[in-house]
XYZ file of C-alpha atoms in Angstrom:
397
model
C -44.535 44.173 -21.911
C -45.987 40.680 -22.411
C -45.568 38.678 -25.544
C -48.625 38.620 -27.801
C -50.721 35.555 -26.934
C -54.101 33.930 -26.889
C -55.316 33.010 -23.387
C -58.230 30.672 -22.774
C -59.757 30.117 -19.359
C -62.058 27.267 -18.475
C -65.445 28.348 -17.170
C -66.985 26.326 -14.377
C -70.545 25.967 -13.183
C -72.048 26.180 -16.676
C -73.622 22.733 -16.794
C -75.846 23.154 -13.790
C -74.531 19.874 -12.408
C -75.459 19.248 -8.800
C -73.680 17.221 -6.146
C -74.496 13.614 -5.495
C -77.974 13.240 -4.046
C -78.406 11.379 -0.775
C -82.081 10.682 -1.526
C -81.327 7.086 -2.453
C -78.845 6.219 0.279
C -79.919 2.805 1.517
C -78.514 0.277 3.947
C -78.606 -3.487 3.681
C -78.659 -5.290 7.010
C -77.735 -8.843 6.085
C -76.807 -12.035 7.872
C -73.171 -12.803 7.107
C -69.964 -14.441 8.308
C -67.003 -12.343 9.399
C -63.862 -12.357 7.250
C -60.784 -12.215 9.446
C -59.066 -8.857 9.268
C -61.422 -7.549 6.598
C -65.138 -7.853 7.369
C -66.284 -7.415 10.958
C -69.858 -8.086 11.995
C -71.981 -5.250 13.423
C -69.939 -2.663 11.528
C -71.219 -0.455 8.690
C -69.301 -0.352 5.403
C -69.977 1.952 2.468
C -69.692 0.423 -0.995
C -69.758 1.881 -4.489
C -69.222 -1.292 -6.488
C -68.660 -5.020 -6.262
C -64.929 -4.287 -6.129
C -65.435 -2.658 -2.740
C -67.150 -5.824 -1.524
C -64.221 -7.888 -2.799
C -61.850 -5.619 -0.869
C -63.689 -6.706 2.279
C -62.863 -10.315 1.483
C -66.481 -11.217 0.697
C -66.864 -13.937 -1.927
C -69.633 -16.149 -3.209
C -68.041 -19.014 -1.270
C -67.655 -17.468 2.187
C -70.775 -15.255 2.160
C -73.124 -16.490 -0.521
C -76.211 -14.482 0.437
C -74.472 -11.180 1.188
C -72.575 -11.530 -2.092
C -75.799 -12.304 -3.964
C -77.786 -9.401 -2.515
C -75.036 -6.863 -3.201
C -74.655 -8.282 -6.724
C -78.384 -7.826 -7.291
C -78.126 -4.254 -6.025
C -75.365 -3.276 -8.441
C -76.909 -5.195 -11.337
C -79.910 -2.903 -10.900
C -78.378 0.385 -9.729
C -75.085 0.216 -11.591
C -71.600 0.865 -10.195
C -70.958 4.142 -8.406
C -74.165 4.162 -6.382
C -73.585 4.146 -2.632
C -74.773 1.205 -0.573
C -74.161 0.794 3.142
C -73.899 -2.822 4.296
C -74.242 -3.862 7.928
C -73.342 -7.543 8.364
C -74.911 -9.233 11.376
C -75.129 -12.745 12.781
C -77.542 -14.721 10.544
C -79.251 -16.321 13.538
C -80.421 -12.932 14.864
C -84.157 -12.539 14.488
C -85.578 -9.734 12.393
C -87.752 -8.737 15.347
C -84.742 -8.297 17.620
C -82.762 -6.425 14.968
C -85.541 -3.867 14.477
C -86.434 -3.468 18.142
C -86.262 0.200 19.108
C -85.129 -0.669 22.645
C -82.093 -2.609 21.391
C -79.239 -0.101 21.154
C -76.182 -2.377 21.126
C -73.964 -3.008 18.124
C -75.570 -5.501 15.792
C -79.015 -3.900 16.002
C -80.495 -1.547 13.414
C -80.799 1.344 15.864
C -77.014 1.238 16.255
C -76.615 1.429 12.480
C -79.003 4.386 12.170
C -77.236 6.230 14.966
C -73.765 5.603 13.555
C -74.843 6.805 10.115
C -75.836 10.124 11.715
C -79.193 10.473 9.980
C -77.903 9.919 6.444
C -79.948 6.813 5.637
C -83.223 7.088 3.716
C -84.111 3.380 3.767
C -83.029 0.209 5.553
C -83.495 -3.308 4.160
C -83.186 -6.467 6.246
C -82.351 -9.846 4.677
C -80.934 -13.299 5.426
C -81.619 -13.253 9.175
C -83.385 -15.695 11.513
C -81.902 -18.384 9.294
C -82.072 -20.931 12.087
C -85.701 -20.229 12.930
C -87.970 -23.252 12.782
C -91.382 -21.666 13.385
C -93.960 -22.724 10.809
C -95.262 -20.192 8.302
C -98.833 -20.301 9.554
C -99.647 -17.007 7.813
C -97.820 -17.816 4.599
C -94.634 -16.121 5.776
C -92.059 -16.422 8.544
C -93.772 -15.291 11.803
C -90.593 -13.350 12.593
C -91.369 -10.988 9.706
C -94.813 -10.208 11.092
C -93.559 -9.543 14.619
C -90.807 -7.345 13.159
C -93.315 -5.055 11.430
C -94.361 -2.990 14.475
C -90.759 -2.909 15.699
C -89.524 -1.514 12.382
C -92.336 1.040 12.330
C -91.479 2.228 15.848
C -87.780 2.443 15.026
C -88.457 4.456 11.860
C -90.696 6.813 13.827
C -87.957 7.206 16.438
C -85.451 8.178 13.727
C -87.955 10.729 12.430
C -88.931 12.395 15.700
C -85.663 12.128 17.620
C -83.009 12.398 14.903
C -85.071 14.423 12.385
C -83.934 11.799 9.901
C -87.033 10.077 8.448
C -86.568 6.717 6.788
C -88.493 3.554 5.909
C -87.849 -0.190 6.073
C -88.068 -2.952 3.503
C -88.249 -6.407 5.070
C -87.486 -9.641 3.276
C -90.645 -11.768 3.080
C -88.869 -14.879 4.307
C -90.160 -18.438 3.948
C -93.116 -17.518 1.757
C -95.447 -20.525 1.505
C -97.963 -20.261 -1.332
C -100.035 -23.122 0.107
C -100.983 -21.018 3.142
C -103.330 -18.026 3.406
C -101.049 -15.005 3.371
C -101.299 -12.410 6.128
C -103.037 -9.288 4.790
C -100.790 -6.263 5.255
C -103.556 -3.880 4.180
C -105.158 -4.522 7.566
C -102.033 -3.247 9.353
C -100.912 0.276 10.140
C -97.207 0.355 9.342
C -96.729 3.070 6.734
C -92.939 3.167 7.137
C -92.473 -0.523 6.370
C -92.798 -2.567 3.164
C -92.355 -6.314 2.627
C -90.994 -7.962 -0.529
C -91.967 -11.462 -1.658
C -90.280 -13.055 -4.676
C -86.775 -14.153 -5.570
C -84.463 -15.189 -8.363
C -84.430 -18.833 -7.236
C -87.234 -21.376 -6.871
C -88.186 -22.336 -3.317
C -85.900 -19.686 -1.911
C -86.348 -18.790 1.747
C -85.530 -15.158 0.988
C -86.291 -12.455 -1.562
C -84.415 -10.318 -4.104
C -84.017 -7.432 -1.665
C -80.880 -6.246 -3.467
C -82.818 -5.680 -6.687
C -85.505 -3.649 -4.920
C -82.998 -1.489 -3.065
C -81.000 -1.001 -6.261
C -84.102 0.291 -8.025
C -84.954 2.619 -5.099
C -81.388 3.950 -4.948
C -81.292 4.765 -8.658
C -84.590 6.618 -9.145
C -85.883 9.988 -7.874
C -88.133 10.074 -4.829
C -91.393 10.504 -6.754
C -90.727 7.574 -9.109
C -92.635 4.305 -8.677
C -90.380 1.249 -8.532
C -92.695 -0.517 -10.986
C -92.720 2.225 -13.652
C -92.804 0.363 -16.964
C -91.144 3.182 -18.896
C -87.984 2.686 -16.831
C -87.568 -0.779 -18.298
C -87.484 -4.238 -16.825
C -85.475 -5.273 -13.804
C -82.013 -6.787 -14.144
C -83.323 -10.281 -13.476
C -83.182 -13.293 -15.748
C -85.543 -15.404 -13.619
C -88.129 -14.717 -10.929
C -90.125 -17.037 -8.679
C -92.844 -17.002 -6.082
C -92.187 -19.996 -3.856
C -91.574 -22.843 -6.335
C -93.458 -21.248 -9.230
C -92.024 -19.152 -12.047
C -93.663 -15.716 -12.049
C -94.776 -16.031 -15.676
C -96.745 -19.158 -14.778
C -98.245 -17.830 -11.551
C -100.467 -14.875 -12.472
C -103.139 -15.701 -9.898
C -100.476 -16.021 -7.217
C -98.991 -12.655 -8.186
C -102.428 -11.085 -7.842
C -102.966 -12.670 -4.423
C -99.629 -11.481 -3.069
C -100.162 -7.989 -4.473
C -103.705 -7.708 -3.143
C -102.402 -8.706 0.293
C -100.238 -5.575 0.356
C -96.804 -6.964 -0.514
C -94.321 -5.828 -3.131
C -93.759 -8.631 -5.620
C -92.758 -9.376 -9.220
C -94.726 -9.684 -12.437
C -94.537 -9.956 -16.247
C -96.384 -7.895 -18.859
C -97.692 -9.362 -22.089
C -95.680 -7.944 -24.976
C -92.756 -6.874 -22.779
C -89.697 -8.872 -21.911
C -88.326 -9.115 -18.402
C -89.751 -8.677 -14.917
C -91.206 -5.671 -13.129
C -92.290 -4.829 -9.604
C -96.062 -4.838 -9.231
C -96.229 -1.592 -7.216
C -94.712 -0.028 -4.096
C -97.181 -0.547 -1.217
C -96.349 -0.106 2.439
C -97.904 -2.314 5.126
C -101.013 -0.294 5.690
C -104.522 0.405 4.394
C -104.889 1.767 0.857
C -106.545 4.914 2.233
C -103.452 5.896 4.239
C -101.734 8.933 2.711
C -98.467 6.999 2.931
C -99.689 3.691 1.561
C -96.945 3.803 -1.088
C -93.175 4.215 -0.943
C -93.385 7.111 -3.412
C -95.548 9.135 -1.000
C -93.269 8.172 1.884
C -90.100 9.260 0.074
C -91.579 12.527 -1.187
C -92.888 13.530 2.235
C -89.647 12.481 3.931
C -87.565 14.642 1.595
C -89.845 17.638 2.212
C -89.521 16.960 5.956
C -85.727 17.055 5.806
C -85.683 20.243 3.745
C -88.210 21.979 5.977
C -86.337 20.961 9.117
C -83.014 22.228 7.776
C -84.590 25.523 6.661
C -86.546 26.205 9.841
C -83.605 25.269 12.042
C -81.915 28.488 10.902
C -84.888 30.391 12.336
C -84.796 28.764 15.761
C -84.427 31.345 18.590
C -84.408 34.151 16.024
C -85.880 37.546 16.958
C -89.445 38.057 15.712
C -91.148 41.393 15.228
C -94.558 41.381 16.932
C -97.589 43.647 17.220
C -98.715 45.270 20.448
C -100.911 42.228 21.174
C -97.986 39.817 20.773
C -98.995 38.469 17.386
C -96.581 38.140 14.481
C -96.209 40.976 12.046
C -97.759 39.811 8.745
C -94.497 40.591 6.963
C -92.645 38.176 9.251
C -95.177 35.404 8.650
C -95.001 35.940 4.883
C -91.195 35.895 5.014
C -91.179 32.534 6.746
C -93.694 31.157 4.240
C -91.671 32.354 1.265
C -88.388 31.057 2.648
C -89.726 27.534 3.120
C -91.632 27.540 -0.170
C -88.576 28.684 -2.109
C -86.435 25.879 -0.722
C -88.993 23.147 -1.446
C -89.745 24.445 -4.936
C -86.083 24.872 -5.809
C -84.985 21.468 -4.595
C -88.084 19.396 -5.357
C -90.605 21.034 -7.709
C -87.913 22.233 -10.115
C -86.474 18.706 -10.162
C -89.810 17.164 -11.059
C -90.278 15.562 -7.647
C -93.499 17.438 -6.899
C -96.444 18.168 -9.174
C -96.210 21.859 -10.059
C -99.894 22.246 -10.898
C -101.364 25.319 -12.569
C -99.639 27.726 -10.192
C -96.196 26.288 -10.918
C -95.540 25.546 -7.252
C -95.519 22.091 -5.728
C -95.875 23.183 -2.127
C -97.774 25.567 0.099
C -96.538 26.941 3.405
C -98.775 28.858 5.806
C -97.878 30.741 8.993
C -100.824 32.256 10.849
C -99.930 35.840 11.750
C -102.573 35.832 14.515
C -100.446 33.559 16.695
C -99.469 35.179 20.000
C -95.788 34.368 19.767
C -94.871 36.748 22.575
C -96.953 34.759 25.056
C -96.196 31.235 23.807
C -92.820 31.453 21.973
C -94.430 28.959 19.607
C -94.669 29.405 15.831
C -96.983 26.954 14.102
C -96.226 26.243 10.455
C -98.393 24.261 8.041
C -96.548 22.782 5.056
C -98.289 20.827 2.295
C -96.677 19.332 -0.794
C -98.427 18.249 -3.992
C -97.544 14.683 -5.037
C -98.039 13.138 -8.447
C -100.901 10.879 -9.377
C -100.052 7.433 -10.753
C -101.667 5.540 -13.614
C -102.350 2.332 -11.706
C -105.454 1.440 -13.692
C -106.033 2.318 -17.345
C -109.476 1.615 -18.826
C -110.022 1.993 -22.573
C -113.283 1.812 -24.512
C -112.480 0.442 -27.971
C -114.868 0.347 -30.901
C -115.073 0.887 -34.668
C -114.974 4.332 -36.250
C -117.507 4.127 -39.085
C -120.005 6.414 -40.773
C -123.682 5.827 -40.045
């Protein structure tokens, strides 16, 4: 017989806490100098804080730009958020780094492959530092030739690795005296370019701040959302001009399709103007928010449908799918997307409470073709980019 007692057991799983999300896992490809025995070029390292960077022997003295960009990242995202760094030779051109055909160590394709599809975004900064080509289009020509390369590489990761991602390129050597190349005339909806930095006449941009904001917000959230508060920046410049004194310049850069920085009257601090990708405004993926939302749905759908690959399918006498089978596939995919995205506020639920729609045509002759066509659509959020108010006096006639 046991002694009389009071026994208390701890319950687990009551808080509904979920595991760490990989939705914001980003990589920073940055020109750097090796640190003997600690930091090797062309090798990925995963950080969670500035302490991890210090453990690699990186200091403000031996790697000023890598140190600065990682500092900007953690100033914005906070400690604990994962960041993958991939140090490369600073003289390497951005175009070469992003070239899909370049598979050797020190190229972005190598990084993507070694990370086994985990990355959601790749940023490139502090490269082509020895380039002397003039900024005839208001920006380093290397950035413009890197755009199609980055787009092709991102598409390769999507179609071949089933690991969709997007690029953010540093708008190097921005020259406000030149007519800036118009990205809205391009067709690169997996690439964005940032112009603006924390230092006057900088050749680079505050890529770390942008990636820190992306890594710390959900996929449907705009990087410029005012309600989230200002960026962790004390100063911001476009070329040699302070952002607060360069409103017309901010408008020009923004209208040309670049991400940049701005101030709001009545609010302290700096904000991103918006989150455009390098493509026409009418493109469905003309914004990073749309890109991230669709990419997450892609990954979830792929993982769900992979379980159904080579599965037995009940068919009618004419080889078409049984309606019950088609509906089962639809419901399975819909449930996953709604549970992992709609319920988390990443898709607009709408009146029906569901943020996605999956359709499988049960008239497909699967017996003859072994092909099942699935249509999946997700409902994104709208964004209050323009607010117009009519203001007058409320008086009696």
